[in-house]
Coordinates of C-alpha atoms and ligand atoms in Angstrom, one line a residue:
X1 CA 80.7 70.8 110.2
X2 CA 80.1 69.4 106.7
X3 CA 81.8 70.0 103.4
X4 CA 79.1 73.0 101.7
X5 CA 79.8 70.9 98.4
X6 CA 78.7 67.6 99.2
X7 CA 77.9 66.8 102.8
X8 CA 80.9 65.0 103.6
X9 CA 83.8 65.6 105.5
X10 CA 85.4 68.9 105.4
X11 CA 89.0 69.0 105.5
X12 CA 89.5 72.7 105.7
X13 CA 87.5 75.7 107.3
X14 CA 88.2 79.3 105.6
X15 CA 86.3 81.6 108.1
X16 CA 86.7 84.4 106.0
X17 CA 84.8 82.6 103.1
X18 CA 82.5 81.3 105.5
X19 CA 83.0 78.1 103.7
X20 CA 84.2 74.3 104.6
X21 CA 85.4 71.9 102.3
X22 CA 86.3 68.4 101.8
X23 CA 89.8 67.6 99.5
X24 CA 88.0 67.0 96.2
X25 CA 85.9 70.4 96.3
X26 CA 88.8 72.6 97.8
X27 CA 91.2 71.4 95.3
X28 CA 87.9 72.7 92.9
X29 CA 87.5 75.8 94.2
X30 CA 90.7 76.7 94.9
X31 CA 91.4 76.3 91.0
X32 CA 88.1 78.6 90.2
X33 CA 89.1 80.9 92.5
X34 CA 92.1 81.2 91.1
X35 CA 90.4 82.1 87.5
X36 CA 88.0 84.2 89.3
X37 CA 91.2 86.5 90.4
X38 CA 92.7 86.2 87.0
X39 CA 89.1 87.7 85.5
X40 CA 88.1 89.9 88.0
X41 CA 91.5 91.8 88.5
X42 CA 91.7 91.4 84.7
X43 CA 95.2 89.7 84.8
X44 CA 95.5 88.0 81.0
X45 CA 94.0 85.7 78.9
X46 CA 94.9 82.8 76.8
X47 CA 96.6 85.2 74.2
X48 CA 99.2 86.0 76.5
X49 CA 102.5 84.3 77.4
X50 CA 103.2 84.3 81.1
X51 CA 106.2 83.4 82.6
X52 CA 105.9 82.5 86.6
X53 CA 108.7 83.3 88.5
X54 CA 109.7 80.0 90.7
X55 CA 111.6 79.9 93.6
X56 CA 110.9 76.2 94.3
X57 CA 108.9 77.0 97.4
X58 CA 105.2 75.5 97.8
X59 CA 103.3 79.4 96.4
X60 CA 105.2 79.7 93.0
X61 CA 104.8 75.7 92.1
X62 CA 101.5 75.8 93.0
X63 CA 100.6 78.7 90.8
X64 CA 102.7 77.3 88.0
X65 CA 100.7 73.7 88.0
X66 CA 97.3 75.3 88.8
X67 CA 98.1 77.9 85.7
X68 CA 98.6 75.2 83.6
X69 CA 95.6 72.8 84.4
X70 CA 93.6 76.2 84.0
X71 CA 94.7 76.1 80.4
X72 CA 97.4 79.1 80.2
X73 CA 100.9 79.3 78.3
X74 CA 102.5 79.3 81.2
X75 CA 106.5 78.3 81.6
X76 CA 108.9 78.8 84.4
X77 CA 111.8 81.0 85.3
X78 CA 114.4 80.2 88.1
X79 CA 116.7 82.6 89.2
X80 CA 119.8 80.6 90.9
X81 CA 120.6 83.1 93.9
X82 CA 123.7 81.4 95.2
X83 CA 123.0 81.2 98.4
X84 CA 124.3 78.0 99.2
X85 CA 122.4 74.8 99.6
X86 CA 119.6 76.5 99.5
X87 CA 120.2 77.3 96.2
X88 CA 121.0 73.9 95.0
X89 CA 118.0 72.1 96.8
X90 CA 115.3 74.7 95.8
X91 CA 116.9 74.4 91.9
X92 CA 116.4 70.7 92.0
X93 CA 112.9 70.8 93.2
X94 CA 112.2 73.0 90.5
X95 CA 113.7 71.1 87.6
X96 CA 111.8 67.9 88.8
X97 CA 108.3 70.0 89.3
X98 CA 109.3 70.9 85.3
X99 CA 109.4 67.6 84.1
X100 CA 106.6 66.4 86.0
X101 CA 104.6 68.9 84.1
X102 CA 106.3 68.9 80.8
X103 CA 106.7 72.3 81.2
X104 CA 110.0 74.6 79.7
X105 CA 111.6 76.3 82.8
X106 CA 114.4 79.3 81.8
X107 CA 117.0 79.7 84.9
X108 CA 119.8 82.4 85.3
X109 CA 122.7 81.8 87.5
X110 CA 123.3 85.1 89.3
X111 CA 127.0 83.9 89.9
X112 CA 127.4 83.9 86.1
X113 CA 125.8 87.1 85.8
X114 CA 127.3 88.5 88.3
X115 CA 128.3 87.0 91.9
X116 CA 125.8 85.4 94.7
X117 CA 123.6 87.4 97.0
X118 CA 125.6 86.5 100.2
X119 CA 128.8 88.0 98.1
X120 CA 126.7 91.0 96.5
X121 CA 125.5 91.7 100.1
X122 CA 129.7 92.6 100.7
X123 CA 129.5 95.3 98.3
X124 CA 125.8 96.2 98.6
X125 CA 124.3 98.9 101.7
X126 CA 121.1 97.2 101.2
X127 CA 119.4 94.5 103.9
X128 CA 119.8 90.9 102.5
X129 CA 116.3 90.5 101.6
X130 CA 115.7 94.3 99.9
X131 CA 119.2 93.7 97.4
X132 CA 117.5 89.7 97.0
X133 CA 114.3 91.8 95.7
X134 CA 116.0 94.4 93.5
X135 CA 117.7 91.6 91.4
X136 CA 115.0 89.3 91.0
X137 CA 112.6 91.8 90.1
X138 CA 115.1 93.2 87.1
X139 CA 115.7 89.5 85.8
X140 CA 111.9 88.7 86.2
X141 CA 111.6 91.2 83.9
X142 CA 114.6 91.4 81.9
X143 CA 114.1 87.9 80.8
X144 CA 110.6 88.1 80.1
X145 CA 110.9 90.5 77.8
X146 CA 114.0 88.5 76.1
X147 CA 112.3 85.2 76.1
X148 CA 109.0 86.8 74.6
X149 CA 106.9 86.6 77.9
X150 CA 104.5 89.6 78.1
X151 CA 103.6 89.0 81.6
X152 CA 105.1 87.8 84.9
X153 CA 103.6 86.0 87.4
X154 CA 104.6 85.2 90.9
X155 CA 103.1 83.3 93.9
X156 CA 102.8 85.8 96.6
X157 CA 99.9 84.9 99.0
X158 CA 97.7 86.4 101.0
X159 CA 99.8 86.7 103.8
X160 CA 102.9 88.3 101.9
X161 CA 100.5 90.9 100.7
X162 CA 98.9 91.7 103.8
X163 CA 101.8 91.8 106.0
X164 CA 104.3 94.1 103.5
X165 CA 101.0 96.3 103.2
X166 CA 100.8 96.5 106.8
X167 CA 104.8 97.2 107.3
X168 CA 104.5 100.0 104.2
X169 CA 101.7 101.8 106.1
X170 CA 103.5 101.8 109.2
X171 CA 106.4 103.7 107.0
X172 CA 104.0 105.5 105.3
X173 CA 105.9 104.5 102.6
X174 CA 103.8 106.3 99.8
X175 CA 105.7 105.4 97.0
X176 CA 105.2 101.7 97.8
X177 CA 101.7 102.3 98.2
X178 CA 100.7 103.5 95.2
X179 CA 102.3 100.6 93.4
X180 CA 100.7 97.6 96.1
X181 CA 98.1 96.1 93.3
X182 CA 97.7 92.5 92.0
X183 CA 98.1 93.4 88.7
X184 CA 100.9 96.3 87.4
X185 CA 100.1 97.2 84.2
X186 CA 103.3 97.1 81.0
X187 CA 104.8 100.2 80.7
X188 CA 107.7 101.3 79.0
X189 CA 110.7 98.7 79.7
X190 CA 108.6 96.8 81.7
X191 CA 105.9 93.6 81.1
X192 CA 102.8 93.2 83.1
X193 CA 103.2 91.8 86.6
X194 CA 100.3 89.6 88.4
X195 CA 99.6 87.6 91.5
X196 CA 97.2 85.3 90.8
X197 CA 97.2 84.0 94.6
X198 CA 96.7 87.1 96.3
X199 CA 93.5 86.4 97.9
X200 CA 94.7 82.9 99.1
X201 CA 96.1 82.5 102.9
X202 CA 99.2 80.5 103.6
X203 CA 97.5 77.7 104.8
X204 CA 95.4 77.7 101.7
X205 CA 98.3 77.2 99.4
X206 CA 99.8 75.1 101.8
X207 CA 96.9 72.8 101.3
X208 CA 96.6 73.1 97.4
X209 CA 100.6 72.2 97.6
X210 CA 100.0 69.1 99.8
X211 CA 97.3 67.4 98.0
X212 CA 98.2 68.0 94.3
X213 CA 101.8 66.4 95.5
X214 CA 104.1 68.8 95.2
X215 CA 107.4 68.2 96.3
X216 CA 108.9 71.7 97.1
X217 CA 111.5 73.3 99.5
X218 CA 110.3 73.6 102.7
X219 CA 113.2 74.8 104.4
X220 CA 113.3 79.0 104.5
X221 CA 115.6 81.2 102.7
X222 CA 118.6 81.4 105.6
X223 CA 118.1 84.8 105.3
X224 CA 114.5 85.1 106.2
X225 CA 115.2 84.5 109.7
X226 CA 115.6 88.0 110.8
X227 CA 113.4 89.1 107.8
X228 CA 110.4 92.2 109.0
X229 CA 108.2 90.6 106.8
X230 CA 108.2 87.8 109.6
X231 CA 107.4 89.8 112.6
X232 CA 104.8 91.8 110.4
X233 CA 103.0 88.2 109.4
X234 CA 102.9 87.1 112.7
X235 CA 101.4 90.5 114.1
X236 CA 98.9 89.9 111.3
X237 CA 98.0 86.1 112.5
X238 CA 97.5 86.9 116.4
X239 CA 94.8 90.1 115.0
X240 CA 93.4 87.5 112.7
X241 CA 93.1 84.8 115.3
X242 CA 91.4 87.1 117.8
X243 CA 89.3 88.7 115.2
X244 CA 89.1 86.2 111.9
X245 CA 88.1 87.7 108.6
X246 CA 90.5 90.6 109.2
X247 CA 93.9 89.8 107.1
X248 CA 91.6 89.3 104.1
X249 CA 89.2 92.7 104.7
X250 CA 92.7 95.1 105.5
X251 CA 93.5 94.1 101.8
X252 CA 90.9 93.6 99.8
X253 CA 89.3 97.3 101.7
X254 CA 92.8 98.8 100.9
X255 CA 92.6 97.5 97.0
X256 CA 89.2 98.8 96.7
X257 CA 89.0 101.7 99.1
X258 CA 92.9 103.5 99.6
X259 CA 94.8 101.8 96.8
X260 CA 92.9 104.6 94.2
X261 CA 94.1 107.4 96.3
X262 CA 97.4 106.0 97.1
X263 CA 97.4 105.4 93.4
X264 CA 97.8 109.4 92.5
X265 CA 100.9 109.3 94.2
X266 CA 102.8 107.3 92.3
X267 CA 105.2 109.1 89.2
X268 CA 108.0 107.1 87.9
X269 CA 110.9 109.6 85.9
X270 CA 112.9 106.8 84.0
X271 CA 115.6 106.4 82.0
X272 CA 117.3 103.8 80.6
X273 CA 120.3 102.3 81.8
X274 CA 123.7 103.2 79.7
X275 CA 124.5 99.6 80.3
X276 CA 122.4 97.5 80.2
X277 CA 119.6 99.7 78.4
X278 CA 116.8 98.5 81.3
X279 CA 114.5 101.2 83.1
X280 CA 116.7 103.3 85.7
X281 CA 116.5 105.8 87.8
X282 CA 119.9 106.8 87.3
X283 CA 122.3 106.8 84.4
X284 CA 123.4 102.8 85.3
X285 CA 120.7 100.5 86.9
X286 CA 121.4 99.5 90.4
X287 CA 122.0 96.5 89.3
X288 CA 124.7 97.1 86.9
X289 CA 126.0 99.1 89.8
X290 CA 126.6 95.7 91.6
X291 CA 127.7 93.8 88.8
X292 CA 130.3 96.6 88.6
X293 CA 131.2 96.5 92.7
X294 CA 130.8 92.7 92.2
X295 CA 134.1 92.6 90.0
X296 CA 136.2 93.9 92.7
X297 CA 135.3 91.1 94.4
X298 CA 136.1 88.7 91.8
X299 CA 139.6 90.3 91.4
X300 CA 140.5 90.0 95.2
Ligands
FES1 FE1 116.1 86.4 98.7 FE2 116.3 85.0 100.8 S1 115.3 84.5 98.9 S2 117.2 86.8 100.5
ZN2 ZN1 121.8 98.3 83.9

């Protein structure tokens, strides 16, 4: 097999591109491809000021440096979980990937705010992984809008999208459905949400990750060890392996073919929060909620 490029020697093979490439024309591509998703999915442009939400992982760096070399406003947003080490490590990795770039990075320390996940999980009925979801995806936002951003990005793959789409239609979770796109437009209370990387696999990001040099946590959350969205990628890899091409065609087929029915579904009946003034669907935001529980906590 030779690189389709240049003839020489291919360090990668993407069966569902039908494509091999050696490390200077991958790291190519993968770059245009990346603007090809940005334009086709019409994600933003230049104008816009996107904040990419970084957990310190290899998806979310990646996307931050490619972003930038691409030519965007681009800056980064860390949201310190609490959970341990973890925390710690992953937070350091990302304030050295910032100053490597000479990009601005905003961070919010959830114990500040309110406690960590592991103590929000004592007062929470939520799974671990769900209640880690709920509060990044109202800071993601909430500091967006604060800081000016009009649109967040984050680094979900391939995989990640395939494998939640796959666990959501075995729920027939129809509310999910209708709201499993790339792109989310604004709407009232909330900015724009993208993912760039959603038509690269793991191992292609992995890649990207490895040659461009970026140092990022390896280890897992601890508390994706018993996460679904585990068992539901590796489901997803043993199809693919017998049958390559497939993780790539069930969601691409779903965003073009069942994603505009699915799409009817969705009604969202929002108020704001009494708190907090963010979108709810109740009079306080779940979040406040916690904050609230959190303080019992504190005083014990
Ligand atoms: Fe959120 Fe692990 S990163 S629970
Ligand atoms: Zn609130």
């Amino acid at each position: 097999m030779r690189c389709r490029i240049c003839g020489g020697k291919p360090i990668i093979y993407m069966p569902h591109h039908r494509l091999a490439l050696c490390k200077e024309d991958f790291i190519r591509w993968f770059e245009n491809y990346t603007q090809k998703t940005i334009k086709e999915f019409r994600m933003f442009s230049k104008e816009d000021r996107i904040l990419v939400a970084v957990s310190g992982g290899k998806d979310s760096l990646a996307l931050w440096l490619v972003l930038r070399k691409l030519g965007y406003e681009a800056d980064g947003f860390y949201l310190h979980l609490g959970i341990g080490e973890y925390s710690e490590r992953s937070k350091e990795k990302v304030l050295n990937f910032a100053h490597r770039v000479g990009a601005q990075v905003h961070i919010v320390d959830l114990k500040e705010e309110a406690a960590g996940i592991p103590e929000l999980k004592e007062v929470s009925s939520r799974e671990t992984c769900s209640l880690c979801g709920l509060v990044k995806r109202y800071y993601f936002n909430k500091v967006a809008k604060d800081k000016g951003y009009n649109v967040v990005a984050t680094g979900h793959n391939l995989d990640d999208e395939a494998s939640s789409l796959l666990a959501n239609v075995i729920n027939w979770n129809m509310k999910y459905l209708g709201r499993k796109y790339p792109v989310l437009k604004e709407e009232e209370g909330f900015v724009r949400k993208v993912k760039p990387f959603c038509r690269f696999t793991e191992k292609e990001t992995a890649l990207y990750s490895l040659l461009m040099g970026i140092d990022f946590i390896e280890e897992e959350c601890p508390f994706s060890e018993d996460a679904s969205s585990i068992f539901f990628k590796e489901i997803l890899n043993s199809i693919e392996e017998r049958s390559p091409g497939t993780k790539m065609r069930f969601y691409l087929d779903y965003l073009r073919k069942v994603y505009p029915i699915f799409k009817k579904e969705e009604k969202r009946d929002l108020k704001r929060c009494k708190i907090c003034g963010e979108p709810s669907p109740s009079e306080i935001c779940p979040v406040c909620r916690l904050k609230e529980r959190s303080l019992s906590l504190k005083g014990s």
